[in-house]
Each structure stands twice: as C-alpha cells, then as structure tokens.
Short mmCIF file of N, CA and C in Angstrom, two decimals:
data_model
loop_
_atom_site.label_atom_id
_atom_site.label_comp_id
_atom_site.label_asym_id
_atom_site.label_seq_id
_atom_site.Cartn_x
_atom_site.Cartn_y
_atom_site.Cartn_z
N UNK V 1 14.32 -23.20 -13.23
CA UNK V 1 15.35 -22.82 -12.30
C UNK V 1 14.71 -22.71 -10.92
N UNK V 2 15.58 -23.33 -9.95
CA UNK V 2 15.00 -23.06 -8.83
C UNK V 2 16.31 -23.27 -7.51
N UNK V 3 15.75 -22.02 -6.70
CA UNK V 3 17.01 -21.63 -5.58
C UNK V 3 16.56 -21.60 -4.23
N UNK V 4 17.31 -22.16 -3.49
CA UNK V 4 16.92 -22.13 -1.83
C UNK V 4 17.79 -21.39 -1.41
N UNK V 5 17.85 -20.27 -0.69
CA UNK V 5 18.30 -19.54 0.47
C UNK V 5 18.42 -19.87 1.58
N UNK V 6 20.41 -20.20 1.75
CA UNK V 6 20.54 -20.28 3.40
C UNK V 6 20.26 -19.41 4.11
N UNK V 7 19.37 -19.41 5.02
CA UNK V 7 19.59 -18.23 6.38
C UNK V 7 20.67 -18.93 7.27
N UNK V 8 21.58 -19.26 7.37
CA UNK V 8 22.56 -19.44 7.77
C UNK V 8 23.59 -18.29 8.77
N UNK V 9 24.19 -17.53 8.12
CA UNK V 9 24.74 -16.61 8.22
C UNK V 9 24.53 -15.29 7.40
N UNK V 10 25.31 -13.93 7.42
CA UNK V 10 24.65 -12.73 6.42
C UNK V 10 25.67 -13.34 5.13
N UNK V 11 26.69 -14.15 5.07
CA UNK V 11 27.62 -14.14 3.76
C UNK V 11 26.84 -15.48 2.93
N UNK V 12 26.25 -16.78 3.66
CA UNK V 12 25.90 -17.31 2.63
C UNK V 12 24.87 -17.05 1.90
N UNK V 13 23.51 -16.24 2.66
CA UNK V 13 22.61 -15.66 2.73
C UNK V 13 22.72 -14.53 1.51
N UNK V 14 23.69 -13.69 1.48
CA UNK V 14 24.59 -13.29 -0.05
C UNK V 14 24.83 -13.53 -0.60
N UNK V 15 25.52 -14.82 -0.38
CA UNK V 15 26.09 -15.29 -1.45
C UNK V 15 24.99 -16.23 -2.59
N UNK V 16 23.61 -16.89 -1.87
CA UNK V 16 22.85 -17.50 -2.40
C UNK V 16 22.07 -16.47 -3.46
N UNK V 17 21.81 -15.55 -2.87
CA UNK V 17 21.20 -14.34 -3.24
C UNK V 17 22.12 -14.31 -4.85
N UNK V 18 23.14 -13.45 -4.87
CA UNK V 18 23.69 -13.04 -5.52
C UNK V 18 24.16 -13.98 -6.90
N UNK V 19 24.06 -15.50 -6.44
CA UNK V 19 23.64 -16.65 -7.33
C UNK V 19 22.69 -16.98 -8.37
N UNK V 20 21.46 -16.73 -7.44
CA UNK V 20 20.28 -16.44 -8.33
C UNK V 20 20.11 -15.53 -8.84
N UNK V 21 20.13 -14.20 -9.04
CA UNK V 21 19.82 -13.30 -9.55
C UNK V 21 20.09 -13.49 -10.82
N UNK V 22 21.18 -14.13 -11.12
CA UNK V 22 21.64 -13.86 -12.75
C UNK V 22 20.78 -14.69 -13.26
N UNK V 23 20.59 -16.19 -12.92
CA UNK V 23 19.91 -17.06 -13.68
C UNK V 23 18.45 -16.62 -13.95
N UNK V 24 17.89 -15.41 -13.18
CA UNK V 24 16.60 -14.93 -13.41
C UNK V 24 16.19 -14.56 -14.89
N UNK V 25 15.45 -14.99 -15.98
CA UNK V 25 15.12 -14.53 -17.10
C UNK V 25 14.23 -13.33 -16.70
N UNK V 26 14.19 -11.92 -16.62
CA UNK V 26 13.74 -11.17 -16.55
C UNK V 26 13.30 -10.16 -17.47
N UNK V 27 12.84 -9.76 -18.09
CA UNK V 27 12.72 -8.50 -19.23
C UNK V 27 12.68 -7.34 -18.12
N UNK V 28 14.01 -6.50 -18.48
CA UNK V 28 13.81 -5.16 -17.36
C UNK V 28 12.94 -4.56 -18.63
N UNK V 29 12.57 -4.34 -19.58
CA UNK V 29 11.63 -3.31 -20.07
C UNK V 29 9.94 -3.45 -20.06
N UNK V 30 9.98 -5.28 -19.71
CA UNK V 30 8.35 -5.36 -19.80
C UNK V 30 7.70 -4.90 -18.58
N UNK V 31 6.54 -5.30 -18.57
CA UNK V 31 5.74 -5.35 -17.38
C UNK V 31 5.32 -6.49 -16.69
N UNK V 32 5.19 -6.68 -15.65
CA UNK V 32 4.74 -7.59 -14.39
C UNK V 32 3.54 -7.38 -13.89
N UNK V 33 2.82 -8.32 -13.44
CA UNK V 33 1.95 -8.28 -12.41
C UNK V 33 2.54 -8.64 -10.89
N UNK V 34 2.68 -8.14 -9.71
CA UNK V 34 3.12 -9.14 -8.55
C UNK V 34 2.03 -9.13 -7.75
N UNK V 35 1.57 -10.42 -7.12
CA UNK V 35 0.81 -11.24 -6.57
C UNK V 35 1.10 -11.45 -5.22
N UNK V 36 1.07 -10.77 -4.18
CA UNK V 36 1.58 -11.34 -3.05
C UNK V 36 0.66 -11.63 -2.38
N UNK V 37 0.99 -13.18 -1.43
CA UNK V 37 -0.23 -13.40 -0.43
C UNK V 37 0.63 -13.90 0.73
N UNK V 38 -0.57 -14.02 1.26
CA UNK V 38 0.42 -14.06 2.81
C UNK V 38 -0.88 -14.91 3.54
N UNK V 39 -0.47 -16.11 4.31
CA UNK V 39 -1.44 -17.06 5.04
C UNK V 39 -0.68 -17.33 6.59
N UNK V 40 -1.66 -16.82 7.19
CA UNK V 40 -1.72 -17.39 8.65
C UNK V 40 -2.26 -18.05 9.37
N UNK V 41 -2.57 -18.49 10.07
CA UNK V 41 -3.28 -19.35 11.20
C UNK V 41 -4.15 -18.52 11.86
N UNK V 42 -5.89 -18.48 11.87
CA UNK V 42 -6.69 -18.06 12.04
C UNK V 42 -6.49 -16.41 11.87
N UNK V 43 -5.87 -16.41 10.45
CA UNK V 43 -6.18 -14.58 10.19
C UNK V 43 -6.65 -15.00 8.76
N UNK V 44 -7.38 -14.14 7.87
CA UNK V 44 -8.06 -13.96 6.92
C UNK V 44 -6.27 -13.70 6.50
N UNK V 45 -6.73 -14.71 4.71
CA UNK V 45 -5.59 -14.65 3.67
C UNK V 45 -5.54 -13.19 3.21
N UNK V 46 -4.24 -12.89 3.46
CA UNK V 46 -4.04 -11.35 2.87
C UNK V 46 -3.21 -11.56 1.58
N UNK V 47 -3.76 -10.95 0.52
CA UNK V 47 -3.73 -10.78 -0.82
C UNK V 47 -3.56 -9.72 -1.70
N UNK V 48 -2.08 -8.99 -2.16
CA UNK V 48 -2.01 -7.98 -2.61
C UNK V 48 -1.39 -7.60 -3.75
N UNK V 49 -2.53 -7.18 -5.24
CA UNK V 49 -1.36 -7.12 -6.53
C UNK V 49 -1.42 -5.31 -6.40
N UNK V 50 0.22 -5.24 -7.82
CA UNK V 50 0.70 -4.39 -8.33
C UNK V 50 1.20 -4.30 -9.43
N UNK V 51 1.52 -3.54 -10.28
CA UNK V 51 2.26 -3.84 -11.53
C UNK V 51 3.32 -3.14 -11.34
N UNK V 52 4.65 -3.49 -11.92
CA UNK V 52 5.75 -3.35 -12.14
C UNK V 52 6.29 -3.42 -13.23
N UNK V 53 7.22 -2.75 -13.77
CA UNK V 53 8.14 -2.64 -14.80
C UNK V 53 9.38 -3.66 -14.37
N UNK V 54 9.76 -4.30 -15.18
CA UNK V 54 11.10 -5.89 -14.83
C UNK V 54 11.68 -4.89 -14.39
N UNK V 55 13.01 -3.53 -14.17
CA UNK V 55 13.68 -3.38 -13.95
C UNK V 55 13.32 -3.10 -11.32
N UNK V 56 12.00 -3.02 -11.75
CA UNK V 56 11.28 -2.98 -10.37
C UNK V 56 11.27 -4.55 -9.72
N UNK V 57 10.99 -5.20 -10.63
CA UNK V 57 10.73 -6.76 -10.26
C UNK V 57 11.93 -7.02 -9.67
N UNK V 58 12.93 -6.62 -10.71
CA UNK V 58 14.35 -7.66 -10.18
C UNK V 58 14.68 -7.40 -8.97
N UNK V 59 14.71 -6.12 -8.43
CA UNK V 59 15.16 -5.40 -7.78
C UNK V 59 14.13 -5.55 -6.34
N UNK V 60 12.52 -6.21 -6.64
CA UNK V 60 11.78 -6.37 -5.50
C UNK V 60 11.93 -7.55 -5.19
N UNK V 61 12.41 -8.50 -6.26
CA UNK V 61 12.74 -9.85 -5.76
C UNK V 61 13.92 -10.25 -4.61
N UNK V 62 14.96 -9.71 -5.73
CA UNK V 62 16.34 -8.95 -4.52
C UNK V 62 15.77 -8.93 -2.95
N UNK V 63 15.43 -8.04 -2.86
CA UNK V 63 14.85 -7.81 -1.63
C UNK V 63 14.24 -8.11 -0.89
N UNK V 64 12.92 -9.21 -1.61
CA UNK V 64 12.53 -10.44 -0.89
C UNK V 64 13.28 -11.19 -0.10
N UNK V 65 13.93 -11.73 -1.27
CA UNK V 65 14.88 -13.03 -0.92
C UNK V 65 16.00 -12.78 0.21
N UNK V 66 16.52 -11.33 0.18
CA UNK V 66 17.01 -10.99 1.35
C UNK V 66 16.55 -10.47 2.56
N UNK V 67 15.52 -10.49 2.49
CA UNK V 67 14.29 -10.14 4.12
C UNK V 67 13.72 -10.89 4.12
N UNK V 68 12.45 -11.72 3.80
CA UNK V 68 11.49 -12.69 4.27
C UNK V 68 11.23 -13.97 3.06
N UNK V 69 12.16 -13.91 2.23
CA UNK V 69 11.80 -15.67 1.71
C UNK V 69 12.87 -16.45 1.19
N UNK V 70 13.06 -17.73 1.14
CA UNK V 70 13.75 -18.59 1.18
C UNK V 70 13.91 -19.61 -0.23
N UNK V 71 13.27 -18.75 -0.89
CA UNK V 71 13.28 -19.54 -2.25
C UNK V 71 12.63 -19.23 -3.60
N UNK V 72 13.35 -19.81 -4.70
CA UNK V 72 12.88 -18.48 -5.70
C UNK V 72 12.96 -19.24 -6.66
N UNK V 73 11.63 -19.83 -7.22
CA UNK V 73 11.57 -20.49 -8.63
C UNK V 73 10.76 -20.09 -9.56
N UNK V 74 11.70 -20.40 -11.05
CA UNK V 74 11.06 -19.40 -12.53
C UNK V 74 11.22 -21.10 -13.26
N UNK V 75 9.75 -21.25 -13.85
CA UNK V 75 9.43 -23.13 -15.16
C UNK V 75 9.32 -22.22 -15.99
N UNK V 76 8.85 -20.95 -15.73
CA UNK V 76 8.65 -20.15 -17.83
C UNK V 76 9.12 -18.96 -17.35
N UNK V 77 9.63 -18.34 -18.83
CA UNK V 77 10.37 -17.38 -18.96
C UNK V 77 9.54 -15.63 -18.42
N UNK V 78 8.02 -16.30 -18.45
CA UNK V 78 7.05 -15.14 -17.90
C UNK V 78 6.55 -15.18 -16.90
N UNK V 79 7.00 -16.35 -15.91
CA UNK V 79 6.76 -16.19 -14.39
C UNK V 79 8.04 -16.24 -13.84
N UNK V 80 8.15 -15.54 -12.12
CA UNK V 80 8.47 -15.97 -11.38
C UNK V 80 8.34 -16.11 -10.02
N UNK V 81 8.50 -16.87 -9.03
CA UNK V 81 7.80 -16.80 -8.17
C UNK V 81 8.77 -17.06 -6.64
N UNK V 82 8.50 -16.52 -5.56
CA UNK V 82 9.71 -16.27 -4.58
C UNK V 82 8.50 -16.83 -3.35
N UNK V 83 9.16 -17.91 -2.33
CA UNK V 83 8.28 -18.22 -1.37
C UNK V 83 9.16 -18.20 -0.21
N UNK V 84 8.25 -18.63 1.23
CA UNK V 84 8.29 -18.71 2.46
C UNK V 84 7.57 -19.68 2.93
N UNK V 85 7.76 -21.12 3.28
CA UNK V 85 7.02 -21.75 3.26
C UNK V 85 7.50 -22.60 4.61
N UNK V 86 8.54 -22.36 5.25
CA UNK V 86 8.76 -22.84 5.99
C UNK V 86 8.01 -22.15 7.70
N UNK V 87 6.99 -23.23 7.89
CA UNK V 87 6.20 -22.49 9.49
C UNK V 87 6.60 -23.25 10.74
N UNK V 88 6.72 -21.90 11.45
CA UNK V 88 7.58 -22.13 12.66
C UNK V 88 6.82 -21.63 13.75
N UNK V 89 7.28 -21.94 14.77
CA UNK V 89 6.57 -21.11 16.07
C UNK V 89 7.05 -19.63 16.06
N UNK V 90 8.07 -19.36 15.42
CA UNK V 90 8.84 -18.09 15.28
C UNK V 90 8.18 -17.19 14.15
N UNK V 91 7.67 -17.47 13.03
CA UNK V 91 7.38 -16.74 12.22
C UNK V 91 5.67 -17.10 12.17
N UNK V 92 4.90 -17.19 13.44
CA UNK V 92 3.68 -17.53 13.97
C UNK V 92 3.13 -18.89 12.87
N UNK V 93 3.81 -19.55 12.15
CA UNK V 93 3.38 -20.57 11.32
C UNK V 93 2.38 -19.47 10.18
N UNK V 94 3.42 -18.81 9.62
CA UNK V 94 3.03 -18.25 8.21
C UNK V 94 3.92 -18.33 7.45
N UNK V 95 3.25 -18.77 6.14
CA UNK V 95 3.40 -18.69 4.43
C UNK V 95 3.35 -17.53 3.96
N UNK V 96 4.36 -17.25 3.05
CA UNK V 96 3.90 -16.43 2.00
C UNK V 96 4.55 -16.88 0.50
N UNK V 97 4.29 -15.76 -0.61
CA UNK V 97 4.42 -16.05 -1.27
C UNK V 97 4.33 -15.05 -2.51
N UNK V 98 4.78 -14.68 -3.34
CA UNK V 98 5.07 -13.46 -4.32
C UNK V 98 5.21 -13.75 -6.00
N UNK V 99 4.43 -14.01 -6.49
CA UNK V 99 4.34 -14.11 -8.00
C UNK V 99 4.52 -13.37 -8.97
N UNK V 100 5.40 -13.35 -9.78
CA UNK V 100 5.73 -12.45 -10.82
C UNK V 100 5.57 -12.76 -12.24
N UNK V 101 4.20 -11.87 -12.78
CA UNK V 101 4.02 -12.52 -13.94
C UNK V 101 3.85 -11.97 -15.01
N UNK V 102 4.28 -12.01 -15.98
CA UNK V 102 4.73 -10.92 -17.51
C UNK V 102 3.40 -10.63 -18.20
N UNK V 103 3.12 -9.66 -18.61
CA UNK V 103 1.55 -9.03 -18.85
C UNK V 103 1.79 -8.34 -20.09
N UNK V 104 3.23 -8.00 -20.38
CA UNK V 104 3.05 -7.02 -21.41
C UNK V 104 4.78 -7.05 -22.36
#
C-alpha cells in the first residue's frame, strides 16, 4: 500500500489523510520501533529511535502525515514507513523520513 498526500488545501490534505489510515495494517497491541532521520544539506544526518506501542504509532503517523510528510508506504504487514522527500528552496532541500517497525 502506498499514499501520497496533497498539500493542496486543509480538506484534501484530510481527506488523503483520513484515506490512508484505514488501509494501515497496524497491531494497536504490539510494539514498534520508530526510526526517524532527517537529511540536510551540509548538516550532519540526524537520526532518532523510540519504541512505541501500535496504538502510539497510528496515532504518530496521523500526525506526521498531517505536519511534515507527504507519503506513507507499508510492502509488509511489520513495516511502515512515512516520507518527505520532496526538496525545495522552502524546506532548505531536506528529506526526511520515519520507519515503523514491529519488534514484538
């Protein structure tokens, strides 16, 4: 499964959102690892995990996808992964990127 987010407006931007979420295979009772990194143009790669319980995941993905990323793809039922990949002069030509991955 895989979803692109209009930044368009705040309703399609919802409405894309609110699309994906369901198709997410999530276990709210397991556990996660999340992986976030973040790449810029002459700054050292910033790299930061945590663990989470699925009912945290869904809910941090949510929130991704509605503040800083544009796209959100799950190939197995124990990853998923939410990016930003589009670099602009506006968002100083940075990537990121957020991995979610089932541990338990």
């Amino acid at each position: 499964m895989r979803a692109t987010i209009r930044r368009t407006n705040l309703d399609a931007l919802h409405a894309d959102v609110d699309a994906a979420m369901p198709l997410l295979d999530i276990d709210e009772s397991a556990t996660y690892r999340s992986e976030l990194t973040i790449w810029q143009p002459g700054q050292p790669t910033s790299r930061s995990e945590r663990t989470v319980v699925g009912a945290e995941a869904r809910t941090t993905i949510r929130t991704l996808l509605l503040l800083s990323m544009h796209e959100v793809e799950q190939t197995a039922p124990e990853a998923v992964t939410v990016r930003w990949t589009r670099k602009s002069k506006r968002n100083s030509y940075r990537t990121q990127s957020c991995t979610f991955t089932k541990v338990a």
